[in-house]
mmCIF file of C-alpha atoms and ligand atoms in Angstrom:
data_model
loop_
_atom_site.group_PDB
_atom_site.id
_atom_site.type_symbol
_atom_site.label_atom_id
_atom_site.label_comp_id
_atom_site.label_asym_id
_atom_site.label_seq_id
_atom_site.Cartn_x
_atom_site.Cartn_y
_atom_site.Cartn_z
ATOM 1 C CA UNK A 1325 -0.810 -42.077 -19.045
ATOM 2 C CA UNK A 1326 1.782 -39.651 -20.391
ATOM 3 C CA UNK A 1327 0.175 -36.677 -22.176
ATOM 4 C CA UNK A 1328 1.669 -33.541 -23.560
ATOM 5 C CA UNK A 1329 1.719 -30.841 -20.885
ATOM 6 C CA UNK A 1330 0.387 -27.590 -22.340
ATOM 7 C CA UNK A 1331 0.282 -24.582 -20.154
ATOM 8 C CA UNK A 1332 -2.763 -22.544 -20.843
ATOM 9 C CA UNK A 1333 -1.903 -18.949 -22.036
ATOM 10 C CA UNK A 1334 -4.945 -17.402 -20.561
ATOM 11 C CA UNK A 1335 -6.710 -19.592 -18.089
ATOM 12 C CA UNK A 1336 -10.549 -19.452 -18.289
ATOM 13 C CA UNK A 1337 -11.725 -17.437 -15.297
ATOM 14 C CA UNK A 1338 -14.238 -20.014 -14.239
ATOM 15 C CA UNK A 1339 -15.152 -23.637 -14.807
ATOM 16 C CA UNK A 1340 -18.039 -24.188 -17.173
ATOM 17 C CA UNK A 1341 -21.277 -24.877 -15.414
ATOM 18 C CA UNK A 1342 -22.486 -28.421 -15.063
ATOM 19 C CA UNK A 1343 -24.676 -29.513 -17.976
ATOM 20 C CA UNK A 1344 -26.947 -32.461 -18.702
ATOM 21 C CA UNK A 1345 -24.565 -33.568 -21.391
ATOM 22 C CA UNK A 1346 -21.695 -33.860 -18.912
ATOM 23 C CA UNK A 1347 -23.527 -36.570 -17.021
ATOM 24 C CA UNK A 1348 -24.537 -40.152 -17.657
ATOM 25 C CA UNK A 1349 -28.012 -41.387 -16.709
ATOM 26 C CA UNK A 1350 -26.964 -42.133 -13.153
ATOM 27 C CA UNK A 1351 -25.272 -38.768 -12.800
ATOM 28 C CA UNK A 1352 -28.432 -37.007 -14.068
ATOM 29 C CA UNK A 1353 -30.625 -38.931 -11.654
ATOM 30 C CA UNK A 1354 -28.339 -37.945 -8.811
ATOM 31 C CA UNK A 1355 -28.502 -34.313 -9.958
ATOM 32 C CA UNK A 1356 -32.278 -34.201 -9.900
ATOM 33 C CA UNK A 1357 -32.256 -35.976 -6.554
ATOM 34 C CA UNK A 1358 -30.236 -33.033 -5.270
ATOM 35 C CA UNK A 1359 -33.159 -30.895 -6.342
ATOM 36 C CA UNK A 1360 -35.508 -33.149 -4.319
ATOM 37 C CA UNK A 1361 -37.019 -34.684 -7.475
ATOM 38 C CA UNK A 1362 -37.509 -38.321 -8.493
ATOM 39 C CA UNK A 1363 -35.127 -39.857 -10.991
ATOM 40 C CA UNK A 1364 -37.698 -40.164 -13.913
ATOM 41 C CA UNK A 1365 -37.594 -36.344 -14.147
ATOM 42 C CA UNK A 1366 -34.027 -36.622 -15.377
ATOM 43 C CA UNK A 1367 -35.226 -39.096 -18.132
ATOM 44 C CA UNK A 1368 -37.988 -36.725 -19.119
ATOM 45 C CA UNK A 1369 -35.614 -33.796 -19.449
ATOM 46 C CA UNK A 1370 -33.125 -35.947 -21.328
ATOM 47 C CA UNK A 1371 -35.791 -36.996 -23.829
ATOM 48 C CA UNK A 1372 -36.573 -33.439 -24.536
ATOM 49 C CA UNK A 1373 -32.957 -32.428 -24.989
ATOM 50 C CA UNK A 1374 -31.546 -35.466 -26.855
ATOM 51 C CA UNK A 1375 -34.673 -36.830 -28.441
ATOM 52 C CA UNK A 1376 -36.617 -33.661 -29.437
ATOM 53 C CA UNK A 1377 -33.827 -31.065 -29.503
ATOM 54 C CA UNK A 1378 -35.911 -29.045 -27.004
ATOM 55 C CA UNK A 1379 -34.117 -26.953 -24.401
ATOM 56 C CA UNK A 1380 -36.776 -24.286 -23.687
ATOM 57 C CA UNK A 1381 -39.127 -24.754 -20.742
ATOM 58 C CA UNK A 1382 -42.101 -23.691 -22.947
ATOM 59 C CA UNK A 1383 -41.617 -26.853 -25.087
ATOM 60 C CA UNK A 1384 -41.710 -29.267 -22.176
ATOM 61 C CA UNK A 1385 -45.407 -29.585 -21.858
ATOM 62 C CA UNK A 1386 -45.396 -32.992 -20.065
ATOM 63 C CA UNK A 1387 -43.615 -31.382 -17.100
ATOM 64 C CA UNK A 1388 -45.306 -29.223 -14.510
ATOM 65 C CA UNK A 1389 -44.544 -25.604 -15.278
ATOM 66 C CA UNK A 1390 -42.755 -25.047 -11.984
ATOM 67 C CA UNK A 1391 -40.392 -27.948 -12.600
ATOM 68 C CA UNK A 1392 -39.507 -26.935 -16.105
ATOM 69 C CA UNK A 1393 -37.686 -23.805 -14.793
ATOM 70 C CA UNK A 1394 -36.015 -25.714 -11.889
ATOM 71 C CA UNK A 1395 -34.742 -28.481 -14.225
ATOM 72 C CA UNK A 1396 -33.569 -26.297 -17.111
ATOM 73 C CA UNK A 1397 -31.881 -23.860 -14.762
ATOM 74 C CA UNK A 1398 -30.009 -26.680 -12.995
ATOM 75 C CA UNK A 1399 -29.135 -28.859 -15.939
ATOM 76 C CA UNK A 1400 -29.383 -26.834 -19.138
ATOM 77 C CA UNK A 1401 -27.443 -23.667 -18.413
ATOM 78 C CA UNK A 1402 -26.620 -21.453 -21.434
ATOM 79 C CA UNK A 1403 -23.023 -22.506 -21.985
ATOM 80 C CA UNK A 1404 -22.428 -20.947 -25.389
ATOM 81 C CA UNK A 1405 -24.009 -17.829 -26.983
ATOM 82 C CA UNK A 1406 -23.831 -17.414 -30.743
ATOM 83 C CA UNK A 1407 -22.161 -14.006 -31.267
ATOM 84 C CA UNK A 1408 -21.599 -14.058 -34.989
ATOM 85 C CA UNK A 1409 -22.691 -16.149 -37.955
ATOM 86 C CA UNK A 1410 -21.143 -16.144 -41.373
ATOM 87 C CA UNK A 1411 -22.427 -18.091 -44.380
ATOM 88 C CA UNK A 1412 -21.052 -18.886 -47.819
ATOM 89 C CA UNK A 1413 -21.621 -21.475 -50.593
ATOM 90 C CA UNK A 1414 -25.152 -20.045 -51.217
ATOM 91 C CA UNK A 1415 -25.941 -20.594 -47.512
ATOM 92 C CA UNK A 1416 -24.800 -24.217 -47.531
ATOM 93 C CA UNK A 1417 -21.882 -23.509 -45.154
ATOM 94 C CA UNK A 1418 -22.280 -21.624 -41.970
ATOM 95 C CA UNK A 1419 -19.712 -20.771 -39.379
ATOM 96 C CA UNK A 1420 -20.826 -19.743 -35.909
ATOM 97 C CA UNK A 1421 -18.623 -17.907 -33.375
ATOM 98 C CA UNK A 1422 -19.606 -18.895 -29.851
ATOM 99 C CA UNK A 1423 -18.867 -17.052 -26.641
ATOM 100 C CA UNK A 1424 -18.623 -19.135 -23.419
ATOM 101 C CA UNK A 1425 -19.597 -17.830 -20.026
ATOM 102 C CA UNK A 1426 -15.976 -16.873 -19.211
ATOM 103 C CA UNK A 1427 -15.551 -14.964 -22.503
ATOM 104 C CA UNK A 1428 -13.674 -17.789 -24.270
ATOM 105 C CA UNK A 1429 -14.439 -17.936 -27.998
ATOM 106 C CA UNK A 1430 -14.779 -21.002 -30.165
ATOM 107 C CA UNK A 1431 -16.089 -21.652 -33.614
ATOM 108 C CA UNK A 1432 -18.035 -24.506 -35.369
ATOM 109 C CA UNK A 1433 -18.919 -24.993 -39.021
ATOM 110 C CA UNK A 1434 -22.025 -26.614 -40.567
ATOM 111 C CA UNK A 1435 -21.553 -27.853 -44.069
ATOM 112 C CA UNK A 1436 -24.318 -29.179 -46.351
ATOM 113 C CA UNK A 1437 -23.289 -31.564 -49.096
ATOM 114 C CA UNK A 1438 -25.640 -33.364 -51.521
ATOM 115 C CA UNK A 1439 -25.974 -36.419 -49.368
ATOM 116 C CA UNK A 1440 -24.955 -35.356 -45.877
ATOM 117 C CA UNK A 1441 -24.618 -32.536 -43.469
ATOM 118 C CA UNK A 1442 -21.286 -32.406 -41.568
ATOM 119 C CA UNK A 1443 -20.704 -30.388 -38.415
ATOM 120 C CA UNK A 1444 -17.151 -29.449 -37.570
ATOM 121 C CA UNK A 1445 -16.776 -28.878 -33.788
ATOM 122 C CA UNK A 1446 -14.137 -27.369 -31.588
ATOM 123 C CA UNK A 1447 -12.866 -29.340 -28.540
ATOM 124 C CA UNK A 1448 -10.689 -26.566 -27.020
ATOM 125 C CA UNK A 1449 -10.646 -22.806 -27.087
ATOM 126 C CA UNK A 1450 -7.486 -22.320 -29.046
ATOM 127 C CA UNK A 1451 -4.880 -25.060 -29.391
ATOM 128 C CA UNK A 1452 -1.493 -25.799 -27.808
ATOM 129 C CA UNK A 1453 -0.043 -27.857 -30.716
ATOM 130 C CA UNK A 1454 1.509 -24.845 -32.543
ATOM 131 C CA UNK A 1455 1.455 -26.239 -36.095
ATOM 132 C CA UNK A 1456 2.801 -23.279 -38.071
ATOM 133 C CA UNK A 1457 0.386 -23.499 -41.017
ATOM 134 C CA UNK A 1458 -2.759 -23.518 -38.792
ATOM 135 C CA UNK A 1459 -4.322 -20.213 -37.577
ATOM 136 C CA UNK A 1460 -5.684 -21.885 -34.423
ATOM 137 C CA UNK A 1461 -2.158 -23.090 -33.453
ATOM 138 C CA UNK A 1462 -0.810 -19.601 -33.688
ATOM 139 C CA UNK A 1463 -3.007 -18.240 -30.886
ATOM 140 C CA UNK A 1464 -2.100 -20.893 -28.305
ATOM 141 C CA UNK A 1465 -4.418 -22.630 -25.897
ATOM 142 C CA UNK A 1466 -6.999 -20.786 -23.821
ATOM 143 C CA UNK A 1467 -8.702 -23.807 -22.143
ATOM 144 C CA UNK A 1468 -10.312 -27.182 -22.632
ATOM 145 C CA UNK A 1469 -14.053 -27.221 -23.427
ATOM 146 C CA UNK A 1470 -16.407 -29.275 -21.239
ATOM 147 C CA UNK A 1471 -18.385 -32.140 -22.750
ATOM 148 C CA UNK A 1472 -21.452 -29.847 -22.334
ATOM 149 C CA UNK A 1473 -19.740 -27.112 -24.404
ATOM 150 C CA UNK A 1474 -18.823 -29.599 -27.121
ATOM 151 C CA UNK A 1475 -22.348 -31.078 -27.231
ATOM 152 C CA UNK A 1476 -23.905 -27.587 -27.107
ATOM 153 C CA UNK A 1477 -22.247 -26.763 -30.469
ATOM 154 C CA UNK A 1478 -23.879 -29.928 -31.918
ATOM 155 C CA UNK A 1479 -27.229 -29.393 -30.231
ATOM 156 C CA UNK A 1480 -27.494 -25.839 -31.534
ATOM 157 C CA UNK A 1481 -26.324 -26.894 -35.007
ATOM 158 C CA UNK A 1482 -28.903 -29.669 -35.040
ATOM 159 C CA UNK A 1483 -31.638 -27.195 -33.881
ATOM 160 C CA UNK A 1484 -30.735 -24.716 -36.635
ATOM 161 C CA UNK A 1485 -30.865 -27.486 -39.242
ATOM 162 C CA UNK A 1486 -34.166 -28.758 -37.992
ATOM 163 C CA UNK A 1487 -35.485 -25.173 -38.172
ATOM 164 C CA UNK A 1488 -34.385 -25.003 -41.801
ATOM 165 C CA UNK A 1489 -31.831 -22.204 -41.127
ATOM 166 C CA UNK A 1490 -29.316 -23.712 -43.519
ATOM 167 C CA UNK A 1491 -30.070 -23.423 -47.283
ATOM 168 C CA UNK A 1492 -31.594 -26.602 -48.712
ATOM 169 C CA UNK A 1493 -34.367 -26.973 -46.210
ATOM 170 C CA UNK A 1494 -34.770 -28.779 -42.938
ATOM 171 C CA UNK A 1495 -32.217 -31.409 -42.185
ATOM 172 C CA UNK A 1496 -30.314 -33.504 -39.650
ATOM 173 C CA UNK A 1497 -26.671 -33.532 -38.695
ATOM 174 C CA UNK A 1498 -25.379 -36.740 -40.297
ATOM 175 C CA UNK A 1499 -21.598 -36.533 -39.671
ATOM 176 C CA UNK A 1500 -19.572 -34.923 -36.880
ATOM 177 C CA UNK A 1501 -15.900 -34.233 -37.219
ATOM 178 C CA UNK A 1502 -13.702 -33.143 -34.346
ATOM 179 C CA UNK A 1503 -11.627 -30.904 -36.644
ATOM 180 C CA UNK A 1504 -12.522 -27.454 -35.353
ATOM 181 C CA UNK A 1505 -10.378 -25.582 -32.916
ATOM 182 C CA UNK A 1506 -8.142 -27.609 -30.553
ATOM 183 C CA UNK A 1507 -6.523 -30.976 -30.256
ATOM 184 C CA UNK A 1508 -9.218 -33.425 -29.144
ATOM 185 C CA UNK A 1509 -6.903 -35.966 -27.604
ATOM 186 C CA UNK A 1510 -5.351 -33.223 -25.356
ATOM 187 C CA UNK A 1511 -8.827 -32.885 -23.855
ATOM 188 C CA UNK A 1512 -9.379 -36.599 -23.617
ATOM 189 C CA UNK A 1513 -12.122 -37.056 -20.947
ATOM 190 C CA UNK A 1514 -14.626 -34.405 -22.145
ATOM 191 C CA UNK A 1515 -14.099 -35.492 -25.753
ATOM 192 C CA UNK A 1516 -14.796 -39.125 -24.992
ATOM 193 C CA UNK A 1517 -17.811 -38.133 -22.963
ATOM 194 C CA UNK A 1518 -19.059 -36.081 -25.910
ATOM 195 C CA UNK A 1519 -18.603 -39.067 -28.256
ATOM 196 C CA UNK A 1520 -20.630 -41.182 -25.909
ATOM 197 C CA UNK A 1521 -23.389 -38.558 -25.613
ATOM 198 C CA UNK A 1522 -23.512 -38.363 -29.352
ATOM 199 C CA UNK A 1523 -23.857 -42.088 -29.920
ATOM 200 C CA UNK A 1524 -25.700 -43.342 -26.819
ATOM 201 C CA UNK A 1525 -29.358 -43.989 -27.674
ATOM 202 C CA UNK A 1526 -32.030 -41.545 -26.574
ATOM 203 C CA UNK A 1527 -32.533 -40.538 -23.735
ATOM 204 C CA UNK A 1528 -28.888 -40.994 -22.773
ATOM 205 C CA UNK A 1529 -27.589 -39.289 -25.963
ATOM 206 C CA UNK A 1530 -28.546 -38.380 -29.477
ATOM 207 C CA UNK A 1531 -28.263 -41.929 -30.986
ATOM 208 C CA UNK A 1532 -25.974 -40.885 -33.843
ATOM 209 C CA UNK A 1533 -23.892 -43.768 -35.142
ATOM 210 C CA UNK A 1534 -20.198 -43.635 -34.175
ATOM 211 C CA UNK A 1535 -19.400 -44.579 -37.683
ATOM 212 C CA UNK A 1536 -20.393 -41.057 -38.735
ATOM 213 C CA UNK A 1537 -18.012 -39.420 -36.212
ATOM 214 C CA UNK A 1538 -14.393 -38.631 -36.993
ATOM 215 C CA UNK A 1539 -11.765 -37.498 -34.483
ATOM 216 C CA UNK A 1540 -8.701 -35.834 -35.909
ATOM 217 C CA UNK A 1541 -5.447 -35.777 -33.958
ATOM 218 C CA UNK A 1542 -1.879 -34.535 -34.382
ATOM 219 C CA UNK A 1543 -0.753 -37.924 -33.075
ATOM 220 C CA UNK A 1544 -0.644 -38.067 -29.279
ATOM 221 C CA UNK A 1545 0.488 -41.641 -29.149
ATOM 222 C CA UNK A 1546 -0.479 -42.592 -25.492
ATOM 223 C CA UNK A 1547 -3.943 -41.113 -26.017
ATOM 224 C CA UNK A 1548 -4.449 -42.916 -29.303
ATOM 225 C CA UNK A 1549 -3.505 -46.146 -27.571
ATOM 226 C CA UNK A 1550 -5.899 -45.416 -24.716
ATOM 227 C CA UNK A 1551 -8.658 -44.584 -27.293
ATOM 228 C CA UNK A 1552 -8.088 -47.936 -28.872
ATOM 229 C CA UNK A 1553 -9.204 -49.580 -25.610
ATOM 230 C CA UNK A 1554 -12.502 -47.709 -25.365
ATOM 231 C CA UNK A 1555 -14.436 -49.948 -27.734
ATOM 232 C CA UNK A 1556 -15.310 -47.196 -30.153
ATOM 233 C CA UNK A 1557 -16.211 -47.469 -33.891
ATOM 234 C CA UNK A 1558 -15.589 -43.758 -34.522
ATOM 235 C CA UNK A 1559 -13.062 -43.017 -37.258
ATOM 236 C CA UNK A 1560 -9.599 -41.738 -36.369
ATOM 237 C CA UNK A 1561 -7.917 -39.220 -38.617
ATOM 238 C CA UNK A 1562 -4.204 -38.494 -38.232
ATOM 239 C CA UNK A 1563 -2.715 -35.192 -39.303
ATOM 240 C CA UNK A 1564 0.467 -36.613 -40.870
ATOM 241 C CA UNK A 1565 1.410 -33.898 -43.438
ATOM 242 C CA UNK A 1566 4.830 -35.334 -44.014
ATOM 243 C CA UNK A 1567 6.164 -38.909 -44.325
ATOM 244 C CA UNK A 1568 9.609 -38.058 -42.890
ATOM 245 C CA UNK A 1569 10.397 -36.994 -39.356
ATOM 246 C CA UNK A 1570 12.665 -34.107 -40.468
ATOM 247 C CA UNK A 1571 9.827 -32.220 -42.207
ATOM 248 C CA UNK A 1572 7.163 -33.390 -39.772
ATOM 249 C CA UNK A 1573 9.124 -31.947 -36.813
ATOM 250 C CA UNK A 1574 8.599 -28.556 -38.397
ATOM 251 C CA UNK A 1575 5.015 -28.942 -39.646
ATOM 252 C CA UNK A 1576 3.563 -30.753 -36.636
ATOM 253 C CA UNK A 1577 5.953 -29.822 -33.662
ATOM 254 C CA UNK A 1578 4.596 -32.665 -31.376
ATOM 255 C CA UNK A 1579 6.417 -34.991 -33.758
ATOM 256 C CA UNK A 1580 9.582 -34.251 -31.829
ATOM 257 C CA UNK A 1581 7.971 -36.249 -28.974
ATOM 258 C CA UNK A 1582 6.258 -38.983 -31.019
ATOM 259 C CA UNK A 1583 7.794 -39.901 -34.323
ATOM 260 C CA UNK A 1584 5.985 -40.777 -37.617
ATOM 261 C CA UNK A 1585 6.537 -44.545 -37.118
ATOM 262 C CA UNK A 1586 5.166 -44.492 -33.497
ATOM 263 C CA UNK A 1587 2.083 -42.420 -34.514
ATOM 264 C CA UNK A 1588 1.334 -44.760 -37.403
ATOM 265 C CA UNK A 1589 1.848 -47.877 -35.167
ATOM 266 C CA UNK A 1590 -0.696 -46.537 -32.705
ATOM 267 C CA UNK A 1591 -3.017 -45.591 -35.573
ATOM 268 C CA UNK A 1592 -2.917 -49.172 -36.889
ATOM 269 C CA UNK A 1593 -3.802 -50.470 -33.428
ATOM 270 C CA UNK A 1594 -6.806 -48.156 -33.337
ATOM 271 C CA UNK A 1595 -7.780 -49.331 -36.810
ATOM 272 C CA UNK A 1596 -7.745 -52.912 -35.656
ATOM 273 C CA UNK A 1597 -9.690 -52.133 -32.494
ATOM 274 C CA UNK A 1598 -12.343 -50.096 -34.326
ATOM 275 C CA UNK A 1599 -12.475 -52.080 -37.584
ATOM 276 C CA UNK A 1600 -12.237 -48.733 -39.409
ATOM 277 C CA UNK A 1601 -9.721 -47.523 -41.786
ATOM 278 C CA UNK A 1602 -7.634 -44.595 -40.452
ATOM 279 C CA UNK A 1603 -7.784 -41.395 -42.407
ATOM 280 C CA UNK A 1604 -4.375 -39.820 -43.114
ATOM 281 C CA UNK A 1605 -4.594 -36.077 -43.547
ATOM 282 C CA UNK A 1606 -2.089 -34.430 -45.705
ATOM 283 C CA UNK A 1607 -2.226 -30.642 -46.358
ATOM 284 C CA UNK A 1608 -0.669 -29.970 -49.690
ATOM 285 C CA UNK A 1609 1.898 -27.170 -49.163
ATOM 286 C CA UNK A 1610 3.713 -25.856 -52.303
ATOM 287 C CA UNK A 1611 7.370 -26.945 -52.510
ATOM 288 C CA UNK A 1612 7.308 -27.984 -48.828
ATOM 289 C CA UNK A 1613 5.695 -31.431 -48.725
ATOM 290 C CA UNK A 1614 4.419 -32.029 -52.238
ATOM 291 C CA UNK A 1615 7.511 -33.548 -53.937
ATOM 292 C CA UNK A 1616 7.106 -36.785 -55.792
ATOM 293 C CA UNK A 1617 9.690 -38.480 -53.611
ATOM 294 C CA UNK A 1618 7.478 -37.658 -50.607
ATOM 295 C CA UNK A 1619 4.461 -39.157 -52.366
ATOM 296 C CA UNK A 1620 6.518 -42.358 -52.876
ATOM 297 C CA UNK A 1621 7.705 -42.369 -49.284
ATOM 298 C CA UNK A 1622 4.017 -42.067 -48.235
ATOM 299 C CA UNK A 1623 3.126 -45.044 -50.439
ATOM 300 C CA UNK A 1624 5.826 -47.124 -48.675
ATOM 301 C CA UNK A 1625 4.558 -46.091 -45.248
ATOM 302 C CA UNK A 1626 0.913 -46.940 -46.026
ATOM 303 C CA UNK A 1627 1.163 -49.866 -48.382
ATOM 304 C CA UNK A 1628 -1.020 -52.762 -47.079
ATOM 305 C CA UNK A 1629 -2.203 -50.680 -44.106
ATOM 306 C CA UNK A 1630 -5.852 -49.947 -43.208
ATOM 307 C CA UNK A 1631 -5.455 -46.356 -44.409
ATOM 308 C CA UNK A 1632 -7.068 -43.800 -46.619
ATOM 309 C CA UNK A 1633 -5.343 -40.527 -47.581
ATOM 310 C CA UNK A 1634 -7.212 -37.286 -47.468
ATOM 311 C CA UNK A 1635 -5.375 -34.603 -49.309
ATOM 312 C CA UNK A 1636 -6.244 -31.032 -48.150
ATOM 313 C CA UNK A 1637 -5.385 -28.081 -50.390
ATOM 314 C CA UNK A 1638 -3.648 -25.750 -47.931
ATOM 315 C CA UNK A 1639 -5.943 -22.915 -46.796
ATOM 316 C CA UNK A 1640 -4.442 -19.472 -46.396
ATOM 317 C CA UNK A 1641 -3.824 -18.247 -42.848
ATOM 318 C CA UNK A 1642 -2.721 -14.777 -41.694
ATOM 319 C CA UNK A 1643 1.043 -14.305 -41.747
ATOM 320 C CA UNK A 1644 1.797 -17.822 -43.171
ATOM 321 C CA UNK A 1645 4.685 -17.993 -45.612
ATOM 322 C CA UNK A 1646 3.161 -21.072 -47.264
ATOM 323 C CA UNK A 1647 0.675 -21.518 -50.100
ATOM 324 C CA UNK A 1648 -1.219 -24.402 -51.574
ATOM 325 C CA UNK A 1649 0.455 -26.747 -54.020
ATOM 326 C CA UNK A 1650 0.056 -26.176 -57.762
ATOM 327 C CA UNK A 1651 -2.884 -28.048 -59.142
ATOM 328 C CA UNK A 1652 -0.680 -30.051 -61.471
ATOM 329 C CA UNK A 1653 1.714 -30.976 -58.657
ATOM 330 C CA UNK A 1654 -1.160 -31.936 -56.388
ATOM 331 C CA UNK A 1655 -2.730 -34.049 -59.166
ATOM 332 C CA UNK A 1656 0.569 -35.841 -59.673
ATOM 333 C CA UNK A 1657 0.937 -36.480 -55.894
ATOM 334 C CA UNK A 1658 -2.569 -37.969 -55.865
ATOM 335 C CA UNK A 1659 -1.796 -40.062 -58.942
ATOM 336 C CA UNK A 1660 1.388 -41.514 -57.272
ATOM 337 C CA UNK A 1661 -0.738 -42.574 -54.289
ATOM 338 C CA UNK A 1662 -3.435 -44.157 -56.516
ATOM 339 C CA UNK A 1663 -0.864 -46.030 -58.554
ATOM 340 C CA UNK A 1664 0.609 -47.293 -55.267
ATOM 341 C CA UNK A 1665 -2.877 -48.673 -54.455
ATOM 342 C CA UNK A 1666 -3.378 -46.219 -51.590
ATOM 343 C CA UNK A 1667 -7.028 -45.106 -51.414
ATOM 344 C CA UNK A 1668 -6.968 -41.338 -51.795
ATOM 345 C CA UNK A 1669 -9.489 -38.461 -51.980
ATOM 346 C CA UNK A 1670 -9.123 -34.676 -52.051
ATOM 347 C CA UNK A 1671 -11.034 -32.867 -49.300
ATOM 348 C CA UNK A 1672 -13.906 -30.706 -50.608
ATOM 349 C CA UNK A 1673 -12.801 -27.839 -48.373
ATOM 350 C CA UNK A 1674 -15.608 -25.480 -47.441
ATOM 351 C CA UNK A 1675 -15.790 -22.070 -45.923
ATOM 352 C CA UNK A 1676 -12.575 -20.521 -47.206
ATOM 353 C CA UNK A 1677 -14.200 -17.163 -47.838
ATOM 354 C CA UNK A 1678 -15.445 -16.927 -44.270
ATOM 355 C CA UNK A 1679 -12.217 -18.174 -42.648
ATOM 356 C CA UNK A 1680 -14.121 -21.350 -41.793
ATOM 357 C CA UNK A 1681 -11.961 -23.895 -43.571
ATOM 358 C CA UNK A 1682 -9.468 -26.316 -42.071
ATOM 359 C CA UNK A 1683 -6.815 -24.416 -40.196
ATOM 360 C CA UNK A 1684 -8.548 -21.022 -40.453
ATOM 361 C CA UNK A 1685 -10.569 -21.086 -37.204
ATOM 362 C CA UNK A 1686 -9.054 -18.424 -34.966
ATOM 363 C CA UNK A 1687 -11.928 -16.963 -32.966
ATOM 364 C CA UNK A 1688 -9.645 -15.619 -30.239
ATOM 365 C CA UNK A 1689 -7.906 -13.499 -32.850
ATOM 366 C CA UNK A 1690 -10.987 -12.090 -34.341
ATOM 367 C CA UNK A 1691 -13.624 -11.348 -31.734
ATOM 368 C CA UNK A 1692 -15.025 -8.400 -33.632
ATOM 369 C CA UNK A 1693 -18.590 -8.138 -32.277
ATOM 370 C CA UNK A 1694 -21.157 -8.239 -34.997
ATOM 371 C CA UNK A 1695 -24.132 -9.780 -33.256
ATOM 372 C CA UNK A 1696 -27.096 -10.875 -35.168
ATOM 373 C CA UNK A 1697 -30.142 -8.570 -34.875
HETATM 374 N N1 SAH B 55 -5.932 -30.683 -33.836
HETATM 375 C C1 SAH B 55 -6.427 -31.677 -34.718
HETATM 376 C C2 SAH B 55 -7.783 -31.303 -35.358
HETATM 377 C C3 SAH B 55 -7.861 -29.934 -36.019
HETATM 378 S S1 SAH B 55 -7.633 -29.539 -37.620
HETATM 379 C C4 SAH B 55 -5.454 -32.089 -35.767
HETATM 380 O O1 SAH B 55 -4.477 -31.401 -35.951
HETATM 381 O O2 SAH B 55 -5.708 -33.123 -36.375
HETATM 382 C C5 SAH B 55 -8.199 -30.511 -38.779
HETATM 383 C C6 SAH B 55 -7.196 -30.678 -40.000
HETATM 384 O O3 SAH B 55 -6.889 -29.417 -40.666
HETATM 385 C C7 SAH B 55 -5.836 -31.172 -39.501
HETATM 386 O O4 SAH B 55 -5.374 -32.169 -40.343
HETATM 387 C C8 SAH B 55 -4.916 -29.920 -39.639
HETATM 388 O O5 SAH B 55 -3.597 -30.266 -39.764
HETATM 389 C C9 SAH B 55 -5.513 -29.371 -40.878
HETATM 390 N N2 SAH B 55 -5.089 -27.911 -41.130
HETATM 391 C C10 SAH B 55 -4.651 -27.062 -40.288
HETATM 392 N N3 SAH B 55 -4.347 -25.930 -40.864
HETATM 393 C C11 SAH B 55 -4.559 -26.073 -42.245
HETATM 394 C C12 SAH B 55 -4.526 -25.230 -43.366
HETATM 395 N N4 SAH B 55 -4.104 -23.975 -43.220
HETATM 396 N N5 SAH B 55 -4.897 -25.766 -44.537
HETATM 397 C C13 SAH B 55 -5.360 -26.988 -44.660
HETATM 398 N N6 SAH B 55 -5.471 -27.829 -43.627
HETATM 399 C C14 SAH B 55 -5.078 -27.366 -42.378
#
């Protein structure tokens, strides 16, 4: 498979430690066998982690005390440490800055809505796709995250929710979006493993329906095609942002490699394979991509296709020369799509005040230590 070659700017100093979530059931049994333990110990540990959200030896009362330490040390190493938490929206939105063992920084964002809780996770530390309106893209790629590091963001978010740490009381993570830092399809293997760990039933995984998982991509065509063969029902979102190659070349530089038509073709294949409509993301940038002719061009591209357009008011990023579209212009753009029978919604963007909204995650740029007491 041909994938974009991105050279890490600052290679991580070490590989992330092996974690329960990196392994399938057979792999876990093999790992406990290395410790001289029978396979069912792996199942017990997995039930604690995926079924009960327990990762501390003290909570694993059905295991002999001596084994709890052995198992957690070998299979539940501390991959990410929360170094800063910021909340807004009366505590309904919370951004966490995580530090990995090698010092790499990533962020994830928990968002409570009236009828769901969405967790936005990072798949890479930094990003190599260099979209000029996205803060993450400005910093470049540090390294890929392991499946364990991706799952840890979700595990800890779920633990915090279960403990009632987000306003609105105890809750569960209902939706997961791969829309944090990084290009998920440039870290294909670990991201696919993470999706399987999310959706596999307990004790293999968390048992969350793939239908509530969304993976957002700039449009790495060979990887989309490969994904279409994995038998997933997770939703695919494509960061289109322009209907024409000329502008998209500038907004999403990888478009120089895979053009709008190729990206959409691959997306329709994924839609057919997953039986899910593809979400087309379109950040509304004033006087750049919000002209009515571009709305009409978008209608032509999407008419009759299994697509849904998600308009995203552009969020401010440091040093960007662009701003969000005028309300009236954005409303007219939306109206043009609706009249063209294209399903369209405007994203209820959260976390702008804490630089936690789409395109604002730039942990590597802002590592100011402000640990929680
Ligand atoms: N790398 C993936 C996922 C990350 S971002 C991707 O590009 O799809 C999730 C969405 O936020 C993408 O559609 C991205 O283009 C968009 N985005 C990036 N910067 C933004 C900004 N400043 N304002 C609004 N949306 C932005």
